[in-house]
Amino acid sequence: MSSGILKNLSRVLALVGVTALSAAAVAQSTPAAKGSSEGSPSRWDIFAGYSYLAPNGTVATPVGSSTVTANYDAVNVGGLFSGAYFFNRYVGAQAEFAVHEWGDSRPGTNIGTHGNDDGFLTVGGGIIFRFPAGNITPFIHGLVDAEDIDGPYHNPKTWGPGLTVGGGMDYETPWFNHHLAIRLFQADYEYMHADFGQGNFGGRANINAARLSAGVVFHVGQIAPPTPITESCTASPSAVFPGDPITITAAAGNLDPKDNVVYEWSGNGVTGNGTSATVATGSLAPGTYSVQGTVKEGKKGKEGLKPWETANCSASFTVKEFEPPTISCSANPSTIKPGDTSTITSTAVSPQNRPLTYSYSASAGSVSGSGTTAEYSSTGAPTGAVEITCNVSDDKGHSASANTTVTIEAPPAPPQPHTQALCSISFSTDKARPTRVDNEAKACLDQVALDLKQSADAKAVVVGQSNDKEKAKTEREEKYAAHHKRAKVTDYAAQRAVNTKEYLVTDQGIDASRITVMTTTTDGQTVQNYLVPAGADFSSDVSGTTPVDESMVKPEVRKPLGQRHHHKKAAAAQ
């Protein structure tokens, strides 16, 4: 493209920029355009404006016996006029007329006179697409043209075919009641073909041209369908229990009083064919439901054939679940003895006053009764707390329960048996046989045996004692026995206890397993006898005793002393 074309193109772009800035300023200071660019766009758009053309083409022109090659120059000043009829909001047919015949005159030549320098007259028609969006409407179009073209070098004006494709953007203004818009720009590509003939100043041209235009658009008429009818629905009441009725009411708007109106209803349990319908909820399960309403207008029998003649509405309602009953439970008395009874009382309420049925259960024992009161029997129940459950149910399958407690007192526990101290026997009188059970001890031990025979489940414990002198002697014997294997060691306390047991077993026939042999560190020369009833704990009742290893201490045979010089004294000791 020549420097002249670039210069002219920059001028056009500057003009388009100024126009765009002016339109932006108007957009900031005025409200959004109504009419053509919003809900109801125009039916006709008439455009008139300035147009700049930059053709690119070369013509080899025969002049006598030579050929002159010339290029087309840009046309700075031109006019563009178009009219578009829109079938709907987006698509229309367009006719266009453009004149570009004021080219540059080149100094030093005779080029530049009318008909001999870069003149174009365009007549075309085609299709246009627009995209209204607020105050801005972009568009694209395609046209088939007839072109009346001048040659660049005295070529005669001639008609030829052409094609135009392009697009642009309109800014909607509030002027003239929103009927005036500014075309910020229109940018097109044009293809033109010219055949100037075969003789002098003939030649052919295939021209590719860029065209920029800007101007004003006048909107005529509107594309607006009739106002559609409307319908709204309400449910009253909006929430019910099963069996309660509901009324659905419809309100229609924008109806034509000349047309016939038809109402239709659909939904679970809905009946009606006018402005209201009823819903039978007796068979409906709890939940949320919707009723659909439709209103149609039009000629009788042809209602609703057109889109704006039908409207729909929806109303929701809720079928509520019957509320379950509530219950409380009490026992009187709440504490009883084994085998006694208690009265159980239930207090139940149904929020919807449904019929109620009562039942009872117990974790132990039994409950009899099916009304608001029942009787609990503790027969067979263990002592302690017994949980009573009171149940209630209605005719809709809802139920509730509550608990109360009856405490069965345990009978007083029998007294804890304890070890009883019986008689004791002394071993201090027989100096020669200090561990022998003598005749004086028989009376005490015979009584011990009698106590054991009368209490078959009781046992006896015999606890032997020794004095400090005897303990010292035993200690010396143990030290001596540590070096002499055959040396004898006498544990006086243990020996006395073992000999006492031997008398009870041998002379009184008491089972040896019922007698326990113990010793104590207490200073003395006695055996203390104890009776241990069943359930008594000797170690808790009597402390400081040690069991005797009866495998190490053997009972001594009761026999009189041998005959010595002091016969009378020995006899007395027997």
XYZ file of C-alpha atoms in Angstrom:
574
model
C 0.000 0.000 0.000
C 1.437 3.417 -0.960
C 2.384 6.104 1.577
C -0.640 8.125 0.427
C -2.987 5.282 1.248
C -1.412 4.863 4.681
C -1.745 8.581 5.310
C -5.391 8.596 4.373
C -6.086 5.435 6.378
C -4.604 7.059 9.496
C -6.937 10.009 9.046
C -9.952 7.751 8.931
C -8.825 5.812 11.991
C -8.374 9.080 13.883
C -11.894 10.126 12.919
C -13.285 6.769 14.086
C -11.356 7.131 17.375
C -12.791 10.589 18.000
C -16.284 9.270 17.278
C -15.776 6.348 19.709
C -14.559 8.684 22.474
C -17.566 10.931 21.984
C -19.894 7.950 22.203
C -18.197 6.747 25.402
C -18.662 10.165 26.972
C -22.351 10.100 26.076
C -22.644 6.588 27.570
C -21.255 7.823 30.902
C -23.610 10.800 31.131
C -26.876 9.191 29.915
C -28.916 6.142 30.966
C -28.869 2.948 28.975
C -30.742 3.108 25.688
C -34.143 1.529 25.501
C -36.064 0.344 22.476
C -33.843 -1.029 19.772
C -30.955 -2.383 21.833
C -32.887 -3.796 24.755
C -36.120 -5.777 25.074
C -37.555 -4.560 21.755
C -34.918 -3.871 19.057
C -35.719 -1.908 15.910
C -37.381 -3.288 12.798
C -35.462 -0.922 10.385
C -31.932 0.506 10.669
C -31.060 3.367 8.307
C -27.372 4.333 8.146
C -25.700 7.385 6.593
C -22.072 8.328 7.118
C -18.585 9.080 5.989
C -16.597 6.343 4.247
C -12.927 5.911 3.379
C -11.822 3.426 0.665
C -8.317 2.024 0.178
C -8.316 0.013 -3.093
C -5.402 -2.197 -4.032
C -5.286 -2.998 -7.735
C -3.197 -2.487 -10.890
C -4.433 -1.850 -14.464
C -2.225 -2.334 -17.499
C -3.770 0.274 -19.849
C -3.049 0.101 -23.663
C -2.228 3.578 -25.043
C -1.426 3.430 -28.761
C 1.406 1.004 -29.217
C 2.485 1.139 -25.570
C 1.084 0.051 -22.227
C 0.817 2.205 -19.120
C 0.625 0.463 -15.757
C -1.268 2.406 -13.075
C -2.335 1.718 -9.473
C -5.449 2.818 -7.647
C -5.114 5.459 -4.984
C -7.063 5.775 -1.729
C -10.274 7.742 -1.816
C -10.281 10.009 1.226
C -13.805 11.207 1.036
C -16.812 9.009 0.405
C -20.342 8.432 1.486
C -22.063 5.215 2.592
C -25.807 4.704 2.898
C -27.603 1.498 3.883
C -30.969 0.217 5.005
C -31.575 -3.024 6.929
C -34.888 -4.757 7.589
C -34.769 -7.230 10.472
C -36.950 -10.303 10.524
C -36.298 -10.810 14.223
C -33.971 -9.594 16.934
C -30.844 -10.834 15.169
C -31.249 -11.484 11.415
C -32.141 -9.088 8.620
C -31.736 -8.174 4.928
C -29.578 -5.205 3.963
C -29.253 -2.928 0.922
C -26.271 -0.614 0.559
C -25.214 2.321 -1.640
C -21.679 3.790 -1.506
C -19.975 6.573 -3.459
C -16.171 7.042 -3.537
C -15.337 9.391 -6.430
C -13.217 12.166 -4.922
C -9.626 11.010 -5.319
C -6.295 12.811 -5.076
C -5.231 14.908 -8.086
C -1.600 14.303 -8.851
C 0.347 17.466 -9.723
C 1.847 17.576 -13.210
C -0.728 15.248 -14.739
C -4.217 15.550 -16.091
C -5.321 12.669 -13.862
C -7.844 13.670 -11.282
C -10.711 14.808 -13.469
C -14.076 13.168 -13.039
C -14.226 9.731 -14.575
C -10.531 9.279 -14.892
C -9.179 8.725 -11.360
C -10.202 6.068 -8.838
C -13.968 6.511 -8.778
C -16.279 3.847 -7.314
C -20.050 3.619 -7.014
C -21.354 0.551 -5.211
C -24.906 -0.854 -5.104
C -25.376 -4.097 -3.175
C -27.617 -6.274 -1.062
C -27.274 -9.180 1.306
C -27.774 -10.438 4.849
C -26.900 -8.864 8.201
C -26.599 -10.292 11.723
C -26.716 -8.102 14.813
C -26.146 -8.909 18.491
C -27.856 -6.354 20.789
C -26.227 -6.165 24.228
C -27.170 -3.166 26.358
C -26.033 0.067 24.669
C -23.709 -1.734 22.250
C -24.819 -3.594 19.127
C -22.089 -5.410 17.169
C -23.000 -6.644 13.669
C -21.601 -8.528 10.669
C -22.858 -8.641 7.092
C -22.198 -10.056 3.639
C -23.293 -8.399 0.360
C -23.275 -9.044 -3.356
C -22.516 -5.806 -5.226
C -22.708 -4.154 -8.595
C -19.753 -1.786 -8.990
C -19.503 1.239 -11.343
C -15.708 1.637 -11.500
C -13.430 4.357 -12.961
C -9.971 3.370 -14.120
C -6.777 4.818 -12.679
C -5.506 5.994 -16.111
C -8.339 7.438 -18.206
C -10.048 4.065 -18.278
C -13.733 4.460 -19.084
C -16.230 3.934 -16.288
C -17.658 0.436 -16.399
C -19.889 -1.855 -14.343
C -18.546 -4.980 -12.718
C -19.417 -7.501 -9.975
C -18.289 -7.226 -6.358
C -18.504 -8.793 -2.929
C -18.481 -7.124 0.496
C -17.968 -8.752 3.918
C -17.368 -7.016 7.202
C -18.911 -5.729 10.371
C -18.998 -2.966 12.884
C -20.400 -1.662 16.142
C -23.228 0.755 16.976
C -23.612 2.732 20.169
C -27.214 3.394 21.184
C -27.988 6.914 22.414
C -31.040 8.235 24.294
C -31.506 10.921 21.662
C -34.733 11.175 19.704
C -36.420 8.843 22.161
C -33.702 6.187 21.632
C -34.110 6.159 17.867
C -30.610 7.480 17.091
C -27.402 5.474 17.338
C -23.795 6.244 16.463
C -21.960 3.799 14.264
C -18.581 3.858 15.923
C -17.024 2.047 13.008
C -17.784 -0.220 10.082
C -14.845 -2.113 8.586
C -15.366 -3.978 5.292
C -13.399 -5.905 2.763
C -14.501 -5.333 -0.868
C -13.598 -7.314 -3.916
C -14.331 -5.648 -7.310
C -13.712 -6.756 -10.887
C -13.635 -4.314 -13.837
C -13.187 -4.947 -17.571
C -12.428 -1.699 -19.429
C -12.227 -3.310 -22.863
C -9.443 -4.225 -25.315
C -8.715 -0.943 -27.106
C -7.039 2.261 -26.072
C -7.481 2.968 -22.368
C -8.829 -0.519 -21.917
C -7.563 -3.194 -19.540
C -8.829 -5.304 -16.656
C -8.646 -4.896 -12.867
C -9.143 -7.168 -9.853
C -9.399 -4.830 -6.886
C -9.088 -5.716 -3.199
C -10.230 -2.800 -1.101
C -10.416 -1.955 2.604
C -13.301 0.284 3.565
C -13.775 2.155 6.865
C -16.964 4.017 7.666
C -18.621 5.858 10.546
C -21.842 7.785 10.937
C -25.318 7.695 12.412
C -28.050 5.061 12.454
C -31.762 5.807 12.619
C -33.997 3.137 14.186
C -37.478 2.795 12.745
C -40.172 0.525 14.175
C -39.777 -2.222 16.812
C -39.736 -5.990 16.983
C -41.959 -6.691 19.973
C -44.355 -9.630 20.398
C -47.618 -9.076 22.277
C -47.288 -8.987 26.055
C -47.546 -12.616 27.240
C -50.171 -13.599 29.768
C -49.099 -14.479 33.313
C -50.377 -16.777 36.033
C -49.605 -17.185 39.740
C -50.859 -19.838 42.167
C -51.242 -19.977 45.934
C -52.089 -22.844 48.270
C -54.232 -22.242 51.341
C -53.335 -23.509 53.862
C -49.818 -24.388 52.835
C -49.330 -27.115 55.471
C -51.932 -29.627 56.724
C -52.251 -33.019 58.353
C -53.503 -35.943 56.225
C -57.229 -35.573 55.557
C -57.335 -31.771 55.825
C -58.437 -30.003 52.580
C -56.339 -27.506 50.604
C -57.552 -24.885 48.097
C -55.324 -23.800 45.199
C -56.180 -20.406 43.658
C -54.894 -19.083 40.311
C -54.557 -15.406 39.315
C -54.012 -14.670 35.589
C -52.719 -11.389 34.170
C -52.549 -9.617 30.776
C -55.625 -11.470 29.509
C -57.368 -10.204 26.388
C -61.051 -9.716 27.307
C -61.995 -10.692 23.739
C -60.436 -14.161 24.024
C -61.701 -17.305 25.663
C -59.793 -18.424 28.780
C -59.224 -22.054 29.863
C -57.722 -23.199 33.207
C -56.133 -26.605 33.734
C -54.817 -28.297 36.903
C -52.557 -31.280 37.578
C -51.065 -32.865 40.692
C -51.718 -35.533 43.335
C -55.327 -35.466 44.529
C -56.152 -32.233 42.613
C -59.601 -31.569 41.127
C -60.887 -28.384 39.478
C -61.223 -26.639 36.096
C -61.626 -22.968 36.982
C -59.605 -20.368 38.814
C -59.480 -22.624 41.890
C -58.950 -26.303 42.627
C -59.031 -28.492 45.726
C -56.602 -31.107 46.958
C -57.779 -34.214 48.834
C -54.938 -35.075 51.240
C -56.457 -38.112 52.953
C -54.494 -40.586 50.808
C -51.264 -38.603 50.650
C -48.208 -39.678 52.597
C -46.414 -37.021 54.598
C -44.163 -34.878 52.396
C -44.043 -31.852 50.109
C -46.213 -31.776 46.984
C -46.615 -29.429 44.023
C -49.727 -28.502 42.041
C -49.288 -27.217 38.478
C -51.722 -24.757 36.948
C -52.022 -23.678 33.302
C -54.037 -20.831 31.774
C -54.596 -20.465 28.037
C -56.357 -17.798 26.016
C -57.420 -17.508 22.395
C -60.311 -18.190 20.119
C -62.612 -20.867 21.456
C -61.089 -24.248 20.685
C -57.753 -22.640 19.719
C -56.576 -21.462 23.111
C -52.827 -21.420 23.673
C -51.727 -21.904 20.064
C -49.317 -18.947 20.263
C -46.457 -18.782 22.779
C -47.737 -15.671 24.535
C -51.202 -17.176 24.989
C -50.087 -19.764 27.619
C -48.821 -19.304 31.154
C -48.018 -21.751 33.932
C -47.791 -21.580 37.682
C -46.914 -23.880 40.539
C -47.959 -23.951 44.171
C -46.409 -26.139 46.858
C -47.970 -27.518 50.011
C -46.832 -29.848 52.777
C -48.666 -32.812 54.268
C -47.309 -33.067 57.784
C -46.591 -36.259 59.666
C -48.927 -36.884 62.591
C -46.947 -35.990 65.672
C -46.131 -38.942 67.958
C -47.629 -39.139 71.443
C -45.652 -38.291 74.558
C -45.676 -40.247 77.824
C -44.407 -40.056 81.401
C -44.247 -42.943 83.863
C -44.180 -43.226 87.692
C -44.230 -45.953 90.368
C -45.886 -45.813 93.811
C -44.302 -46.874 96.057
C -40.919 -46.710 94.403
C -39.264 -48.916 97.075
C -40.748 -52.278 98.072
C -39.789 -55.494 99.825
C -39.332 -58.798 98.001
C -42.747 -60.167 96.960
C -44.536 -56.794 97.356
C -46.293 -54.850 94.541
C -46.198 -51.261 93.204
C -48.735 -49.274 91.144
C -47.399 -48.021 87.775
C -49.112 -44.918 86.329
C -48.751 -43.648 82.716
C -49.645 -40.126 81.558
C -49.726 -39.860 77.725
C -50.895 -37.170 75.268
C -51.478 -37.270 71.483
C -51.050 -33.796 69.868
C -53.754 -34.655 67.313
C -55.933 -36.528 69.850
C -55.424 -39.911 68.199
C -56.618 -43.013 70.146
C -53.887 -44.459 72.362
C -52.940 -47.982 73.482
C -50.770 -48.743 76.535
C -48.410 -51.617 77.358
C -45.797 -52.343 80.028
C -42.642 -54.380 80.571
C -40.151 -54.903 83.399
C -36.507 -55.974 83.524
C -37.421 -58.415 86.355
C -40.678 -59.497 87.933
C -43.925 -58.853 86.035
C -46.384 -56.048 85.145
C -50.102 -56.626 84.567
C -52.459 -54.064 83.044
C -53.184 -52.362 79.675
C -54.630 -49.002 80.666
C -53.168 -45.887 82.175
C -52.360 -47.860 85.352
C -50.784 -51.269 85.906
C -49.490 -53.330 88.809
C -45.903 -54.429 89.186
C -45.193 -57.654 91.107
C -41.685 -58.268 92.442
C -42.211 -62.015 92.803
C -39.151 -63.806 91.462
C -37.164 -60.604 90.981
C -33.756 -60.174 92.596
C -33.168 -57.352 95.002
C -32.016 -54.027 93.640
C -33.350 -51.575 91.038
C -35.884 -52.897 88.484
C -36.565 -50.811 85.361
C -40.230 -50.521 84.346
C -40.983 -49.409 80.758
C -44.297 -47.723 79.941
C -45.221 -47.810 76.219
C -47.929 -45.937 74.291
C -48.877 -46.088 70.584
C -51.501 -44.404 68.415
C -53.554 -45.698 65.470
C -51.010 -44.261 62.981
C -48.161 -46.441 64.173
C -46.390 -43.786 66.208
C -45.136 -44.756 69.631
C -43.322 -43.409 72.648
C -41.953 -44.855 75.868
C -40.811 -43.745 79.290
C -39.087 -45.486 82.176
C -39.417 -45.555 85.931
C -37.602 -47.549 88.603
C -38.815 -49.730 91.472
C -36.206 -50.660 94.047
C -36.557 -54.031 95.817
C -34.916 -53.838 99.210
C -32.627 -56.706 100.182
C -33.446 -58.463 103.547
C -31.086 -57.616 106.390
C -27.860 -59.531 106.093
C -27.175 -62.129 108.855
C -24.510 -61.062 111.375
C -20.990 -61.901 110.401
C -19.774 -64.951 112.469
C -16.588 -64.475 114.484
C -14.086 -66.693 116.221
C -15.062 -67.572 119.788
C -12.447 -68.011 122.529
C -13.121 -71.201 124.497
C -11.364 -72.499 127.565
C -7.617 -72.673 127.906
C -5.468 -75.357 129.552
C -2.309 -74.851 131.617
C 0.931 -76.793 131.385
C 2.700 -75.157 134.321
C 1.981 -77.727 137.060
C 3.884 -80.716 135.659
C 7.505 -79.591 135.738
C 8.720 -82.987 134.570
C 6.354 -83.156 131.600
C 5.651 -79.540 130.648
C 4.012 -80.431 127.301
C 1.765 -83.287 128.503
C -2.047 -82.889 128.480
C -2.922 -83.860 132.046
C -6.179 -84.920 133.628
C -7.019 -81.393 134.676
C -7.213 -80.410 131.001
C -9.775 -83.059 130.157
C -12.766 -81.076 131.357
C -11.860 -78.140 129.115
C -11.074 -80.289 126.069
C -14.202 -82.426 126.512
C -16.241 -79.203 126.291
C -14.343 -78.138 123.175
C -15.148 -81.503 121.598
C -18.809 -81.124 122.540
C -18.947 -77.663 120.894
C -17.446 -79.097 117.708
C -19.931 -81.974 117.664
C -22.855 -79.570 118.098
C -21.601 -77.303 115.274
C -20.800 -79.707 112.503
C -19.593 -76.927 110.162
C -17.394 -75.259 112.785
C -13.679 -75.787 113.267
C -11.287 -75.472 116.163
C -7.949 -73.711 116.452
C -5.566 -74.547 119.334
C -2.836 -72.011 119.991
C 0.175 -73.069 122.068
C 2.376 -70.786 124.166
C 5.812 -71.051 125.775
C 7.536 -68.889 128.346
C 10.776 -67.004 127.915
C 12.825 -69.716 129.665
C 11.479 -72.354 127.303
C 12.104 -70.169 124.312
C 15.716 -69.683 125.373
C 16.162 -73.429 125.831
C 14.696 -74.094 122.387
C 17.126 -71.589 120.891
C 20.100 -73.333 122.524
C 18.911 -76.700 121.283
C 18.588 -75.368 117.751
C 22.189 -74.088 117.859
C 23.402 -77.441 119.164
C 21.376 -79.356 116.577
C 23.045 -77.350 113.868
C 26.247 -79.328 114.634
C 24.730 -82.609 115.838
C 22.294 -84.245 113.526
C 20.728 -86.469 116.138
C 20.200 -83.726 118.687
C 16.579 -83.149 119.718
C 14.933 -79.716 119.634
C 11.758 -79.095 121.601
C 9.356 -76.300 120.494
C 7.274 -76.181 123.691
C 4.444 -74.045 122.262
C 4.068 -76.221 119.148
C 4.324 -79.457 121.111
C 1.614 -78.388 123.569
C -0.731 -77.460 120.681
C -0.049 -80.747 118.830
C -0.630 -82.787 122.003
C -3.915 -80.942 122.606
C -5.107 -81.778 119.079
C -4.067 -85.393 119.567
C -6.316 -85.667 122.638
C -9.325 -84.214 120.734
C -8.766 -86.563 117.801
C -7.826 -89.716 119.709
C -9.917 -89.479 122.871
C -12.917 -87.474 121.533
C -13.044 -88.704 117.900
C -12.899 -85.272 116.316
C -11.885 -85.247 112.635
C -8.285 -84.036 112.469
C -9.083 -81.833 109.458
C -11.347 -79.725 111.670
C -8.536 -78.771 114.035
C -5.773 -76.298 113.182
C -2.606 -76.057 115.244
C -1.022 -72.623 115.804
C 1.529 -70.959 118.080
C 1.919 -67.460 119.448
C 4.860 -65.504 120.796
C 2.952 -64.498 123.919
C 4.756 -65.529 127.127
C 2.991 -68.395 128.907
C 2.583 -72.149 129.361
C -0.969 -72.600 128.071
C -2.984 -73.672 125.083
C -5.866 -71.398 124.155
C -8.770 -73.111 122.342
C -10.921 -71.318 119.783
C -14.165 -72.258 118.014
C -14.317 -70.930 114.412
C -17.929 -70.993 113.086
C -18.585 -71.384 109.340
C -17.947 -68.057 107.640
C -15.657 -66.727 110.369
C -12.075 -65.691 109.580
C -9.689 -66.717 112.365
C -6.746 -64.689 111.022
C -8.902 -61.544 111.091
C -10.268 -62.210 114.544
C -7.017 -63.367 116.230
C -3.679 -61.890 115.228
C -0.090 -62.868 116.077
C -0.376 -66.613 115.425
C 1.797 -68.906 113.336
C 0.791 -72.293 111.832
C 2.614 -75.352 113.102
C 4.297 -77.720 110.636
C 2.747 -80.952 111.938
C 5.129 -83.017 109.820
C 7.948 -81.789 112.056
C 6.162 -81.895 115.433
C 4.710 -85.270 116.344
C 2.245 -85.789 119.207
C 3.572 -87.354 122.427
C 2.012 -90.441 123.932
C 0.243 -89.808 127.230
C 1.856 -92.095 129.782
C 2.683 -91.872 133.510
C 6.144 -91.088 134.812
C 8.511 -94.062 135.456
C 9.064 -95.476 139.080
C 11.762 -93.574 140.941
C 12.959 -93.173 144.590
C 10.388 -90.598 145.335
C 7.486 -92.888 144.618
C 4.830 -90.893 146.337
C 5.763 -87.695 144.618
C 5.712 -89.316 141.181
C 2.391 -90.948 141.893
C 0.944 -87.603 142.840
C 2.102 -86.187 139.526
C 0.085 -88.731 137.628
